[in-house]
C-alpha cells in the first residue's frame, strides 16, 4: 500500500495552513528543539519539579531499543507527588476533587488533606489484605472520588492499578483478570447510567467465576442512598467498614521504571493488550504537560469529561491535575440527558473551570440538542480559557460551533493509550497559537519527533498523506512494553519501520509541522472516542451458533464518529428468522464486550470478498457501507461479490 492509498475514513477535512506570526512561538520552538537535541537536560529540568526519594543518576538509557528507561537509579512515589506533597506544602485545604454528579443530584468537594486521609487509609486496607509493591489491583468503578482514591492508594504502596471501564461486560473483566492476575479487586455496588442502575458487583462475581485466576478479596464501596449489595464473608470486604478502622499507610518508594499502571486497549487481534506505564517518566511528563500544554497553574480548576476507564481519564481526570495541584472535576453524568444539554455550561459556571478537555462526540451531541447553544448564554463562561479535544477526529463544524458556544478556543490534540499524553497539541503554556489551522491537531509536543512516511518508511512531502511514525526513543512516560509480552510490543509497534514507533494512524504534516490525523491504518475503530477492535467484535458475533463468519467495519455516525457495522454469513440451511438471529447477536456482543461497543447494525450476506491470501478487505467493506467510492484490489479473488453486497446494503440492513 502506498502512502496515497492509505484509507481516509473521514472526508471534508480542510487542511488550511492559516499561519500567522504567532503560530510558532519562540518558546515552543526552542523547547521542542531542546527536547530532541538535549533530551537529558530538558527532562532533568522538568523532573526537578517533583520530589524524589532518591535522585536519578542517568536520565535516559536507550541502549536496548525500543526499550527505553528513564531516570535510572531514581526512586519516587507517584502518590506522594500527587497528594502528600501538596499537603506538606500547605495546600491541604484546597479542593483536590469536585464530584459533580447529576445522576445522584449531588455535588461534593474533597480537599487535598481529606484525599490524603482517605488514600493513606485505603492503602492501609490494601496492605492488610496483602497488597505489596508490584501487585496488581483491579478497579471497576463509576466516576466517583473513590475511584481516584483507589488508584492513588494502589500506587502509594507501589502496587499497579488496572482500571477497567464500567461499560465493559463481565467476560471482558474476566479476560483482564486472567491476564494481570490482580490480588484485589475494588468495585462499587452500582454505577448509574441515565436510564438504569449498572450492577457492578454481580459483574465482578461473574468475572471471577469465569476466570482461572482468583483474586484474594473484593473491596466493595456501597454507595450512599442506594441499596447495599450482599457481601460474601469469605471473599468480600466492605470499603466503609474497613476504611473507618484502617491504619494509614506511608508511601513506598519505587524505582523510576517500576510500572505504575496497566491499561488495556484494543489492537488488531481480538485479545486486549495492556500498556505498561512506567512511574517516574509518566509523573514527570504529566506534571510538565499541565503547565506547558494546557497552560494551567496550580490551584486552577481542570475538568476532563472522560471516564477514568480510558487513557484520557487516567492522565487528565486523575494523575495529571493532582500531580500539578489542580482541582479535578469528576463528572458523573453525560453531555446530554443528565438532565439536558446545558450540563457542560453549568459545570463551567458553577466550578469556574479554567480548562475543559473532552471528546468531539460529547460536543456533537450537545450541538445536536442545542444547535444555537442557547444554554451557554445563561451561564458565565468567563473562567474557561481553553477547550481541548481528543480521542477522535473533530470535524470543523463542531469545532466552530464549540468555539462560539464555549466562548473559548477549541484546540484539537492527538494521542493514544500507548503514549498517555499528547503527541501533537497546541502547547498553550509555550505560547503556541490558539488558532491552529482548522482540522489540525497542533504541532509535535516537546519530546516527539513526528514524521509522515510511505509504506517503505520514506518521508513523504509536506501536505501528503502517509503513515505517522515517531523517531525513537519514545518520549518519557509512554508505554514501556505490553504486559508480559515484550515480543508483541516489538513486533506490533517497532518492526514495520525500524528506528520508529508506528502509531498506526494515517495523516498529514504540513510545511510548518502541523499534523492532521485522518484514520487508523489497522483494524481498530473509534466509537465515541472509545477504541474497539474489529476482530474482537467479530469473535463475539461468531460465537453465535448460527454464524459462520463476520467482518466488522466502521460505519460513519453523525454523533459517535463511527459505530461498528457487521457483514455476517450464516450457516447454510439455518432456518431461524433473520431478525431474531440479529437481535441475539446484538445481545451476545453486549454480554461479551459490553454496551459500550454500541453494536446495533449489520447485514446478512452469502459471501465476503477475500484476497488470495484469504484476508477480508475491511477497508473496502467500510467504503461500501459508507457509500463511498471503493477500489477493488487486484488480489481479490472474485470481484463480482461487490455489486452483490451493494444490492444487499440497499435493501436488507438489520438494526437493533
Ligand atoms: N458503565 C456502564 N455502562 C456504560 C458506561 C459505564 N461507565 N458508559 C456507557 N455505558 C453504556 C451506556 O449506558 C450505553 O448503554 P445502552 O446501549 O444500554 O444505552 C452504552 O454503554 C453506550 O454508551 P455511550 O457510549 O455513553 O453512548 P450513549 O449513546 O449512551 O451516549 C454520548 C452518547 C455521546 C453521550 C456518549 O458516548 C459520551 O458521553 N461520549 C463522550 C466520549 C468520551 O468521553 N470518550 C472518552 C475518550 S476521550
Ligand atoms: P485511545 O488509545 O483509545 O486513546 O485511541 C487512540 C486513537 O484515537 C488514535 O490512535 C487515533 O486514531 C484516535 N485519535 C485520538 N486523538 C485524535 C485526534 N485528535 N484526531 C483524530 N484521531 C484521534
XYZ file of C-alpha atoms and ligand atoms in Angstrom:
727
model
C 0.000 0.000 0.000
C 1.459 3.358 -0.900
C 1.087 6.443 1.240
C -1.518 7.889 -1.061
C -3.606 4.745 -0.826
C -3.851 4.858 2.962
C -7.580 4.735 3.594
C -9.134 8.019 4.695
C -12.145 7.421 6.836
C -13.201 10.987 7.042
C -13.821 13.397 4.306
C -14.182 17.128 4.318
C -11.089 17.844 6.375
C -9.822 21.163 5.189
C -6.135 21.423 5.827
C -5.886 25.138 5.681
C -2.436 26.376 6.583
C -3.719 29.590 8.131
C -0.423 30.686 9.616
C 0.202 33.866 11.428
C 3.271 35.267 13.103
C 2.137 33.945 16.459
C 1.700 30.401 15.153
C 5.146 29.281 16.159
C 6.204 30.895 19.382
C 9.877 31.122 20.094
C 9.311 29.423 23.433
C 7.678 26.443 21.766
C 10.266 26.257 19.046
C 13.150 26.373 21.481
C 11.540 23.869 23.816
C 10.870 21.403 21.031
C 14.381 21.701 19.644
C 15.985 21.369 23.063
C 13.808 18.370 23.933
C 15.240 16.495 20.942
C 18.793 17.855 20.851
C 19.405 17.892 24.597
C 16.883 15.361 25.827
C 18.653 14.693 29.120
C 18.929 18.313 30.135
C 15.379 19.142 29.056
C 13.678 16.377 31.024
C 16.022 16.559 34.011
C 14.845 20.124 34.462
C 11.200 19.010 34.376
C 11.963 16.188 36.813
C 13.311 18.667 39.358
C 9.737 19.874 39.882
C 8.861 16.597 41.597
C 10.039 15.239 44.929
C 12.282 12.189 44.752
C 13.158 9.713 47.467
C 16.441 9.207 45.644
C 17.656 11.267 42.749
C 18.347 9.526 39.432
C 21.889 9.144 38.157
C 21.096 8.862 34.436
C 18.177 10.497 32.653
C 17.772 8.106 29.726
C 19.102 4.742 28.657
C 18.268 3.850 25.102
C 20.952 1.227 24.524
C 18.385 -1.544 24.060
C 15.816 -0.054 21.654
C 12.874 0.064 21.548
C 13.042 -0.471 25.315
C 13.923 2.844 26.930
C 14.476 3.519 30.588
C 14.217 6.951 32.206
C 15.676 8.400 35.377
C 17.740 5.354 36.142
C 18.719 4.870 39.747
C 15.982 7.233 40.927
C 13.306 6.368 43.478
C 9.974 8.097 43.587
C 6.355 7.635 44.633
C 3.660 8.999 42.357
C 1.050 9.269 45.117
C 3.442 11.254 47.295
C 3.868 13.769 44.488
C 0.163 13.919 43.685
C -1.184 14.131 47.221
C 1.164 14.297 50.240
C 3.494 16.857 48.681
C 0.724 19.427 48.323
C -0.472 18.957 51.901
C 3.093 19.271 53.199
C 3.461 22.489 51.233
C 0.416 23.975 52.933
C -2.233 23.396 50.284
C -4.188 20.825 52.274
C -7.337 22.933 52.367
C -7.509 23.324 48.581
C -10.116 21.121 46.936
C -8.449 18.216 45.148
C -11.653 16.751 43.730
C -15.035 18.223 42.881
C -17.515 15.425 42.314
C -20.390 16.737 40.238
C -22.971 14.017 39.890
C -26.262 14.920 38.238
C -27.230 11.254 38.282
C -27.308 11.359 42.096
C -28.236 15.057 42.168
C -25.223 15.849 44.324
C -22.051 17.917 44.282
C -19.274 17.366 46.811
C -15.720 18.559 47.330
C -12.737 16.799 48.826
C -9.673 18.754 49.905
C -6.117 17.532 49.476
C -5.961 16.823 53.247
C -9.143 14.768 53.068
C -7.837 12.967 49.995
C -4.591 12.164 51.805
C -6.532 10.769 54.742
C -8.689 8.533 52.528
C -5.851 7.414 50.270
C -3.486 6.541 53.109
C -6.235 4.643 54.926
C -7.214 2.684 51.837
C -3.525 1.928 51.310
C -3.589 0.577 54.864
C -6.564 -1.632 53.988
C -4.885 -2.906 50.827
C -1.680 -3.607 52.705
C -3.600 -5.555 55.357
C -5.117 -7.618 52.568
C -1.605 -8.468 51.376
C -1.016 -5.972 48.549
C 2.682 -5.209 48.132
C 4.926 -3.458 45.646
C 4.288 -4.846 42.160
C 0.909 -6.452 42.986
C -1.981 -5.588 40.693
C -5.198 -4.049 41.997
C -8.124 -4.011 39.588
C -10.557 -1.112 39.829
C -14.048 -1.338 38.330
C -15.925 1.770 39.348
C -18.070 4.613 38.098
C -16.960 8.256 38.116
C -16.810 8.726 41.874
C -13.979 10.053 44.077
C -13.474 6.534 45.448
C -12.150 5.505 42.022
C -9.425 8.160 42.266
C -8.724 7.217 45.890
C -8.302 3.588 44.792
C -5.873 4.494 42.015
C -3.765 6.620 44.349
C -3.858 4.130 47.253
C -2.565 1.400 44.965
C 0.413 3.394 43.712
C 1.073 4.604 47.263
C 2.019 1.009 48.071
C 3.977 0.551 44.843
C 1.085 -1.540 43.539
C -0.021 -1.413 39.903
C -3.548 -0.229 39.226
C -5.632 -1.748 36.467
C -8.776 0.278 35.868
C -11.446 -1.365 33.726
C -14.098 0.839 32.137
C -17.560 0.223 33.591
C -19.106 -0.172 30.145
C -17.260 -3.452 29.617
C -19.105 -6.660 30.429
C -18.154 -9.423 32.867
C -16.459 -11.515 30.182
C -14.081 -8.653 29.345
C -13.316 -8.297 33.036
C -12.515 -11.997 33.322
C -10.095 -11.842 30.376
C -8.299 -8.987 32.122
C -8.319 -10.817 35.481
C -6.621 -13.812 33.871
C -4.121 -11.586 32.143
C -2.965 -9.353 35.003
C -3.864 -11.597 37.979
C -4.941 -8.926 40.451
C -4.502 -9.636 44.134
C -7.510 -7.473 44.982
C -10.443 -6.023 43.040
C -12.104 -2.800 44.122
C -15.612 -2.081 42.865
C -18.694 -0.076 43.718
C -22.054 -1.718 44.225
C -23.602 0.326 41.412
C -22.872 2.668 38.575
C -25.660 4.962 37.452
C -26.442 5.361 33.770
C -29.224 7.810 32.874
C -31.769 5.072 32.275
C -30.623 2.303 34.579
C -28.517 1.190 37.504
C -25.447 -0.786 36.463
C -24.849 -3.568 38.967
C -21.080 -3.766 39.154
C -20.777 -6.305 41.942
C -22.601 -9.195 40.186
C -20.471 -8.489 37.110
C -17.315 -8.769 39.195
C -18.584 -12.004 40.758
C -19.408 -13.397 37.328
C -15.987 -12.384 36.001
C -14.168 -14.041 38.920
C -16.292 -17.139 38.442
C -15.293 -17.291 34.760
C -11.617 -16.525 35.364
C -8.960 -19.071 36.227
C -7.174 -16.608 38.463
C -8.973 -15.828 41.712
C -8.197 -12.553 43.494
C -7.817 -12.780 47.267
C -10.530 -10.252 48.034
C -13.007 -7.821 46.539
C -13.404 -4.467 48.291
C -16.924 -3.157 47.729
C -17.823 0.506 48.052
C -21.530 0.652 48.926
C -22.806 3.930 47.561
C -24.922 6.094 49.857
C -28.651 6.202 49.122
C -28.546 3.001 47.075
C -29.378 -0.445 48.377
C -26.227 -2.133 49.641
C -25.411 -5.404 47.912
C -24.977 -8.541 49.979
C -21.346 -9.355 50.552
C -19.760 -12.782 50.712
C -17.950 -13.076 54.055
C -15.175 -15.181 52.576
C -14.299 -13.094 49.576
C -15.661 -9.573 50.026
C -14.860 -6.706 52.359
C -16.831 -3.518 52.882
C -14.970 -0.317 51.943
C -16.659 1.877 54.546
C -16.152 -0.571 57.421
C -12.504 -1.135 56.554
C -11.582 2.488 55.962
C -13.025 3.743 59.235
C -10.744 1.475 61.278
C -7.757 1.415 58.916
C -4.244 2.465 59.833
C -2.883 4.955 57.318
C -0.018 3.619 55.230
C 3.001 5.632 54.102
C 4.265 5.974 50.540
C 6.524 3.185 49.341
C 9.373 4.433 47.114
C 9.689 2.608 43.799
C 12.442 2.524 41.200
C 11.757 5.032 38.412
C 10.753 2.465 35.800
C 8.537 0.437 38.114
C 5.091 0.020 36.479
C 2.520 2.391 37.861
C -0.464 1.056 35.996
C -1.680 -1.234 33.247
C -4.348 -0.089 30.847
C -5.955 -2.499 28.422
C -6.573 -1.307 24.916
C -7.606 -2.731 21.570
C -5.384 -3.730 18.709
C -5.763 -5.761 15.564
C -6.128 -9.088 17.370
C -9.190 -9.998 19.386
C -7.299 -10.077 22.682
C -6.967 -6.820 24.596
C -3.397 -5.906 25.432
C -2.206 -3.985 28.452
C 0.019 -0.962 28.011
C 2.520 -0.818 30.893
C 3.064 2.709 32.197
C 6.347 3.479 33.974
C 6.180 5.576 37.134
C 8.764 8.360 37.014
C 8.649 9.292 33.329
C 4.876 9.418 33.414
C 4.755 11.565 36.547
C 7.359 13.959 35.149
C 5.727 14.415 31.763
C 2.174 14.738 33.103
C 3.229 17.359 35.621
C 5.131 19.225 32.890
C 2.203 18.995 30.461
C -0.274 20.694 32.783
C 1.646 23.952 32.580
C 3.263 23.673 29.172
C 0.496 22.106 27.092
C -2.679 23.040 28.938
C -1.352 26.300 30.361
C -2.878 25.934 33.818
C -1.413 26.992 37.140
C -1.645 25.062 40.418
C -4.928 25.799 42.155
C -6.926 26.198 38.945
C -9.873 24.002 38.081
C -9.261 21.385 35.410
C -12.080 19.307 34.011
C -11.615 16.247 31.865
C -15.017 14.952 30.844
C -13.880 11.406 30.116
C -14.288 8.250 32.135
C -11.297 7.181 34.208
C -11.529 3.848 32.364
C -9.819 5.457 29.361
C -6.308 6.815 28.958
C -7.619 10.382 28.794
C -9.388 9.932 32.127
C -6.315 8.306 33.707
C -3.958 11.083 32.710
C -6.126 14.164 32.923
C -9.028 13.400 35.260
C -6.749 11.810 37.829
C -2.968 11.783 37.636
C -2.034 14.992 35.799
C -4.222 17.515 37.647
C -3.418 16.036 41.054
C 0.333 15.990 40.414
C 0.137 19.635 39.464
C -2.034 20.588 42.464
C -5.054 21.486 40.375
C -8.620 20.736 41.357
C -10.026 17.992 39.161
C -13.721 17.819 38.335
C -15.053 14.262 38.356
C -18.288 14.368 36.402
C -20.752 11.544 36.826
C -23.135 12.334 34.026
C -23.473 12.623 30.266
C -23.157 15.629 27.989
C -26.910 15.493 27.410
C -29.818 13.917 29.244
C -28.483 14.451 32.771
C -30.719 16.381 32.797
C -30.208 18.236 29.489
C -27.746 19.796 27.076
C -26.819 22.609 29.472
C -24.748 20.456 31.874
C -21.322 21.300 30.458
C -22.072 25.034 30.575
C -23.453 24.776 34.100
C -20.370 22.974 35.366
C -18.007 25.551 33.895
C -20.091 28.266 35.543
C -20.511 26.532 38.911
C -16.937 25.416 39.406
C -15.092 28.133 37.479
C -13.376 25.666 35.205
C -10.221 27.043 33.528
C -9.604 24.239 31.060
C -12.035 21.644 29.715
C -10.890 18.502 27.951
C -13.459 16.332 26.212
C -14.123 14.187 23.163
C -15.656 15.691 19.992
C -18.546 13.215 20.369
C -19.637 14.992 23.517
C -19.663 18.331 21.706
C -21.554 16.889 18.734
C -24.293 15.535 20.936
C -24.710 18.884 22.742
C -24.734 20.656 19.377
C -27.452 18.337 18.093
C -29.704 19.140 21.063
C -28.881 22.814 21.317
C -27.636 23.957 17.910
C -27.801 27.622 18.849
C -26.111 26.987 22.197
C -28.845 28.917 23.947
C -27.941 27.276 27.253
C -24.461 28.716 27.143
C -25.725 32.290 27.242
C -27.412 31.583 30.572
C -24.116 30.793 32.232
C -20.888 32.614 32.900
C -18.205 31.077 30.717
C -15.562 33.655 31.535
C -13.373 31.309 33.575
C -12.827 28.991 30.604
C -9.613 29.786 28.748
C -9.314 26.696 26.547
C -11.282 23.692 25.411
C -9.097 20.776 24.362
C -10.493 17.858 22.380
C -9.029 14.446 21.553
C -9.875 10.811 21.107
C -11.212 11.035 17.560
C -11.257 13.429 14.659
C -13.002 16.712 15.423
C -14.918 17.967 12.394
C -14.622 21.629 11.591
C -18.345 22.385 12.039
C -18.297 21.025 15.553
C -15.096 22.876 16.421
C -16.558 26.141 15.162
C -19.829 25.611 16.959
C -17.976 24.799 20.194
C -15.814 27.891 19.885
C -18.928 30.061 19.890
C -20.828 28.027 22.455
C -17.988 27.827 24.974
C -16.596 31.250 24.075
C -13.143 29.753 24.065
C -10.506 28.485 21.645
C -11.094 24.849 20.713
C -7.797 23.006 20.444
C -7.673 19.569 18.920
C -4.772 17.404 20.055
C -3.783 13.857 19.315
C -2.709 10.984 21.474
C -3.140 7.325 22.241
C -3.424 4.977 25.195
C 0.113 3.903 24.415
C 1.519 7.412 24.786
C -0.500 8.550 27.828
C -0.021 12.207 26.906
C -0.374 14.171 23.680
C 1.930 13.591 20.719
C 0.759 16.753 18.982
C -1.007 19.739 20.509
C -1.159 23.481 20.683
C 1.108 23.929 23.667
C -0.675 26.845 25.258
C 1.863 27.245 28.044
C 4.627 27.534 25.451
C 2.786 30.225 23.555
C 1.527 28.213 20.575
C -1.249 29.780 18.563
C -4.778 29.494 19.896
C -5.905 29.380 16.272
C -4.073 26.456 14.702
C -5.037 25.517 11.123
C -8.545 24.031 11.031
C -8.529 20.275 11.065
C -5.038 20.021 12.532
C -4.152 18.550 15.905
C -1.359 21.042 16.546
C 2.384 20.584 16.382
C 4.627 17.895 17.872
C 4.842 18.229 21.633
C 8.400 18.565 23.001
C 9.998 15.133 23.104
C 8.175 13.922 19.977
C 9.919 13.665 16.619
C 6.934 13.068 14.352
C 7.381 12.007 10.722
C 4.965 11.036 7.977
C 6.246 8.226 5.785
C 5.152 5.964 2.961
C 4.886 2.200 3.223
C 8.649 1.863 2.782
C 9.372 4.287 5.582
C 10.427 7.085 3.239
C 9.258 10.542 4.366
C 6.509 11.956 2.142
C 6.332 15.575 1.039
C 4.641 18.053 3.426
C 0.901 18.005 2.858
C 0.918 14.409 1.573
C -0.984 11.656 3.310
C 1.094 8.901 4.897
C 1.675 6.785 7.963
C 2.534 8.757 11.063
C 5.600 7.431 12.856
C 7.757 8.711 15.690
C 11.515 8.545 15.718
C 12.922 6.584 18.684
C 13.495 6.893 21.545
C 9.856 7.188 22.520
C 9.153 10.108 24.798
C 9.160 9.572 28.554
C 6.024 8.319 30.274
C 4.820 6.366 27.255
C 4.203 2.608 27.448
C 7.348 0.653 28.188
C 6.017 -2.696 26.998
C 2.874 -4.810 26.682
C 2.198 -6.605 29.945
C 4.203 -9.850 29.969
C 4.657 -9.691 26.209
C 7.815 -7.906 25.110
C 7.708 -9.726 21.766
C 4.319 -8.378 20.823
C 5.456 -4.889 21.899
C 8.374 -5.065 19.490
C 6.527 -6.825 16.673
C 3.405 -4.680 16.763
C 4.871 -1.228 17.103
C 8.520 -1.207 16.073
C 9.093 -3.795 13.370
C 7.458 -2.228 10.355
C 9.534 0.957 10.467
C 12.909 0.175 12.063
C 14.000 3.004 14.344
C 10.457 4.371 14.614
C 7.275 3.839 16.613
C 4.384 3.022 14.296
C 1.398 4.997 15.577
C -0.966 3.121 13.243
C -2.581 6.426 12.437
C -2.516 7.931 8.967
C -2.252 11.652 8.480
C -0.577 14.703 7.048
C 2.097 17.084 8.261
C 2.145 20.485 6.603
C 5.230 22.536 5.863
C 5.024 24.242 9.262
C 4.799 20.968 11.154
C 1.051 20.956 11.879
C -0.235 17.393 11.968
C -3.718 16.299 10.895
C -4.798 12.793 11.871
C -7.167 11.062 9.450
C -7.678 7.390 10.255
C -6.254 4.246 11.756
C -4.221 2.042 9.474
C -5.033 -1.094 11.484
C -8.365 -2.731 12.267
C -9.243 -0.560 15.201
C -12.369 1.576 15.146
C -13.184 4.568 17.231
C -16.698 4.678 18.655
C -17.489 7.890 20.550
C -13.794 8.248 21.329
C -13.646 4.658 22.547
C -11.204 2.396 20.783
C -12.509 -1.044 19.796
C -11.030 -3.911 17.831
C -12.968 -5.130 14.771
C -11.562 -8.619 15.363
C -12.837 -8.654 18.901
C -16.402 -7.766 17.909
C -16.218 -10.358 15.118
C -15.259 -13.009 17.672
C -18.308 -12.170 19.770
C -20.572 -12.313 16.689
C -19.086 -15.621 15.572
C -19.793 -17.152 18.970
C -23.466 -17.292 17.863
C -24.238 -20.861 16.935
C -25.687 -19.981 13.525
C -22.855 -17.706 12.372
C -20.033 -18.892 10.144
C -18.117 -15.694 9.609
C -18.316 -11.953 10.198
C -16.476 -8.818 9.140
C -16.847 -5.696 11.267
C -16.122 -2.245 9.885
C -16.674 1.372 10.949
C -19.896 2.966 9.743
C -19.924 6.762 9.811
C -22.102 8.161 12.574
C -23.097 11.773 12.956
C -22.667 11.755 16.721
C -20.257 8.979 17.639
C -17.920 9.439 14.680
C -18.379 5.798 13.834
C -20.225 2.732 15.042
C -19.490 -0.928 14.305
C -21.270 -2.472 11.336
C -21.165 -6.231 10.672
C -21.329 -8.269 7.488
C -22.438 -11.686 8.706
C -22.537 -15.080 6.979
C -24.938 -17.603 8.445
C -24.569 -21.365 8.398
C -26.154 -22.971 5.336
C -29.711 -24.137 5.909
C -30.221 -22.010 9.016
C -33.990 -21.808 9.395
C -34.342 -19.257 12.207
C -35.811 -15.895 11.252
C -33.005 -13.446 10.434
C -34.226 -10.607 12.586
C -34.326 -12.885 15.599
C -30.777 -14.060 14.965
C -29.615 -10.490 14.565
C -31.130 -9.442 17.916
C -29.456 -12.449 19.564
C -26.130 -11.416 18.071
C -26.532 -7.864 19.373
C -27.170 -9.267 22.849
C -24.108 -11.501 22.573
C -21.899 -8.512 21.795
C -23.362 -6.629 24.766
C -22.741 -9.595 27.057
C -19.273 -10.433 25.817
C -17.822 -7.000 25.196
C -20.286 -4.614 26.749
C -22.864 -1.998 25.820
C -20.075 0.458 25.067
C -19.392 -1.323 21.768
C -22.669 0.263 20.593
C -23.143 -2.575 18.108
C -26.586 -2.239 16.536
C -26.342 -2.581 12.757
C -25.363 -5.203 10.242
C -26.363 -7.271 7.270
C -26.519 -10.954 6.399
C -24.554 -11.827 3.278
C -23.865 -15.019 1.359
C -20.165 -14.402 0.875
C -17.429 -11.903 1.612
C -14.645 -10.698 -0.644
C -11.313 -12.381 0.008
C -7.799 -11.667 -1.106
C -5.763 -14.527 -2.500
C -4.137 -14.934 0.883
C -7.590 -15.315 2.454
C -7.890 -11.874 4.087
C -11.109 -9.860 4.186
C -10.555 -6.329 2.845
C -12.252 -4.441 5.675
C -11.403 -1.022 4.237
C -13.336 -1.748 1.050
C -16.281 -3.103 3.019
C -16.172 0.081 5.057
C -16.319 2.251 1.925
C -19.266 0.176 0.720
C -21.382 0.700 3.814
C -20.474 4.385 3.909
C -21.460 4.734 0.254
C -18.016 5.964 -0.658
C -16.093 5.135 -3.788
C -14.065 1.967 -3.410
C -11.243 0.373 -5.287
C -11.081 -3.356 -5.834
C -7.594 -4.611 -5.126
C -6.140 -6.824 -7.881
C -5.573 -9.520 -5.267
C -9.326 -10.011 -4.718
C -10.323 -13.448 -5.924
C -13.808 -12.735 -7.190
C -14.816 -9.125 -7.602
C -18.398 -9.941 -8.565
C -19.097 -10.064 -4.829
C -19.108 -6.244 -4.585
C -22.215 -5.445 -6.675
C -23.961 -8.225 -4.778
C -23.102 -6.590 -1.438
C -24.108 -3.148 -2.675
C -27.517 -4.502 -3.604
C -27.974 -6.125 -0.199
C -26.939 -2.928 1.579
C -29.689 -1.073 -0.253
C -32.421 -3.469 0.782
C -31.563 -5.621 3.746
C -29.895 -3.698 6.546
C -30.626 -5.069 10.013
C -30.966 -2.871 13.075
C -31.499 -3.442 16.748
N -20.890 1.817 32.868
C -21.840 1.032 32.328
N -22.382 1.213 31.119
C -21.945 2.255 30.405
C -20.949 3.124 30.880
C -20.421 2.872 32.173
N -19.470 3.624 32.694
N -20.720 4.059 29.948
C -21.532 3.801 28.907
N -22.267 2.707 29.191
C -23.305 2.116 28.349
C -24.427 3.104 28.108
O -25.391 3.055 29.135
C -24.978 2.632 26.778
O -25.783 1.500 27.034
P -27.175 1.271 26.220
O -26.759 0.754 24.886
O -27.861 0.257 27.066
O -27.876 2.572 26.162
C -23.734 2.119 26.029
O -22.768 1.831 27.055
C -23.139 3.120 25.076
O -22.831 4.255 25.858
P -22.244 5.634 25.324
O -21.024 5.404 24.507
O -22.099 6.518 26.516
O -23.329 6.113 24.321
P -24.682 6.849 24.608
O -25.449 6.714 23.326
O -25.304 6.385 25.876
O -24.223 8.371 24.805
C -22.657 10.117 24.252
C -23.649 9.094 23.735
C -22.130 10.936 23.139
C -23.377 10.994 25.265
C -21.506 9.384 24.952
O -20.925 8.493 24.043
C -20.423 10.286 25.514
O -20.542 10.922 26.530
N -19.285 10.294 24.887
C -18.118 11.017 25.346
C -16.964 10.215 24.867
C -15.806 10.158 25.791
O -15.817 10.681 26.871
N -14.776 9.471 25.333
C -13.595 9.242 26.123
C -12.363 9.257 25.320
S -11.711 10.896 25.178
P -7.122 5.648 22.525
O -5.912 4.796 22.601
O -8.365 4.976 22.939
O -6.910 6.966 23.210
O -7.336 5.978 20.975
C -6.271 6.499 20.240
C -6.695 6.704 18.828
O -7.739 7.675 18.761
C -5.577 7.276 17.976
O -4.697 6.287 17.506
C -6.363 7.947 16.866
O -6.768 7.026 15.900
C -7.591 8.470 17.594
N -7.379 9.856 17.986
C -7.000 10.336 19.179
N -6.959 11.675 19.167
C -7.291 12.070 17.919
C -7.430 13.329 17.266
N -7.231 14.464 17.922
N -7.782 13.333 15.950
C -8.007 12.186 15.280
N -7.911 10.960 15.857
C -7.559 10.906 17.153
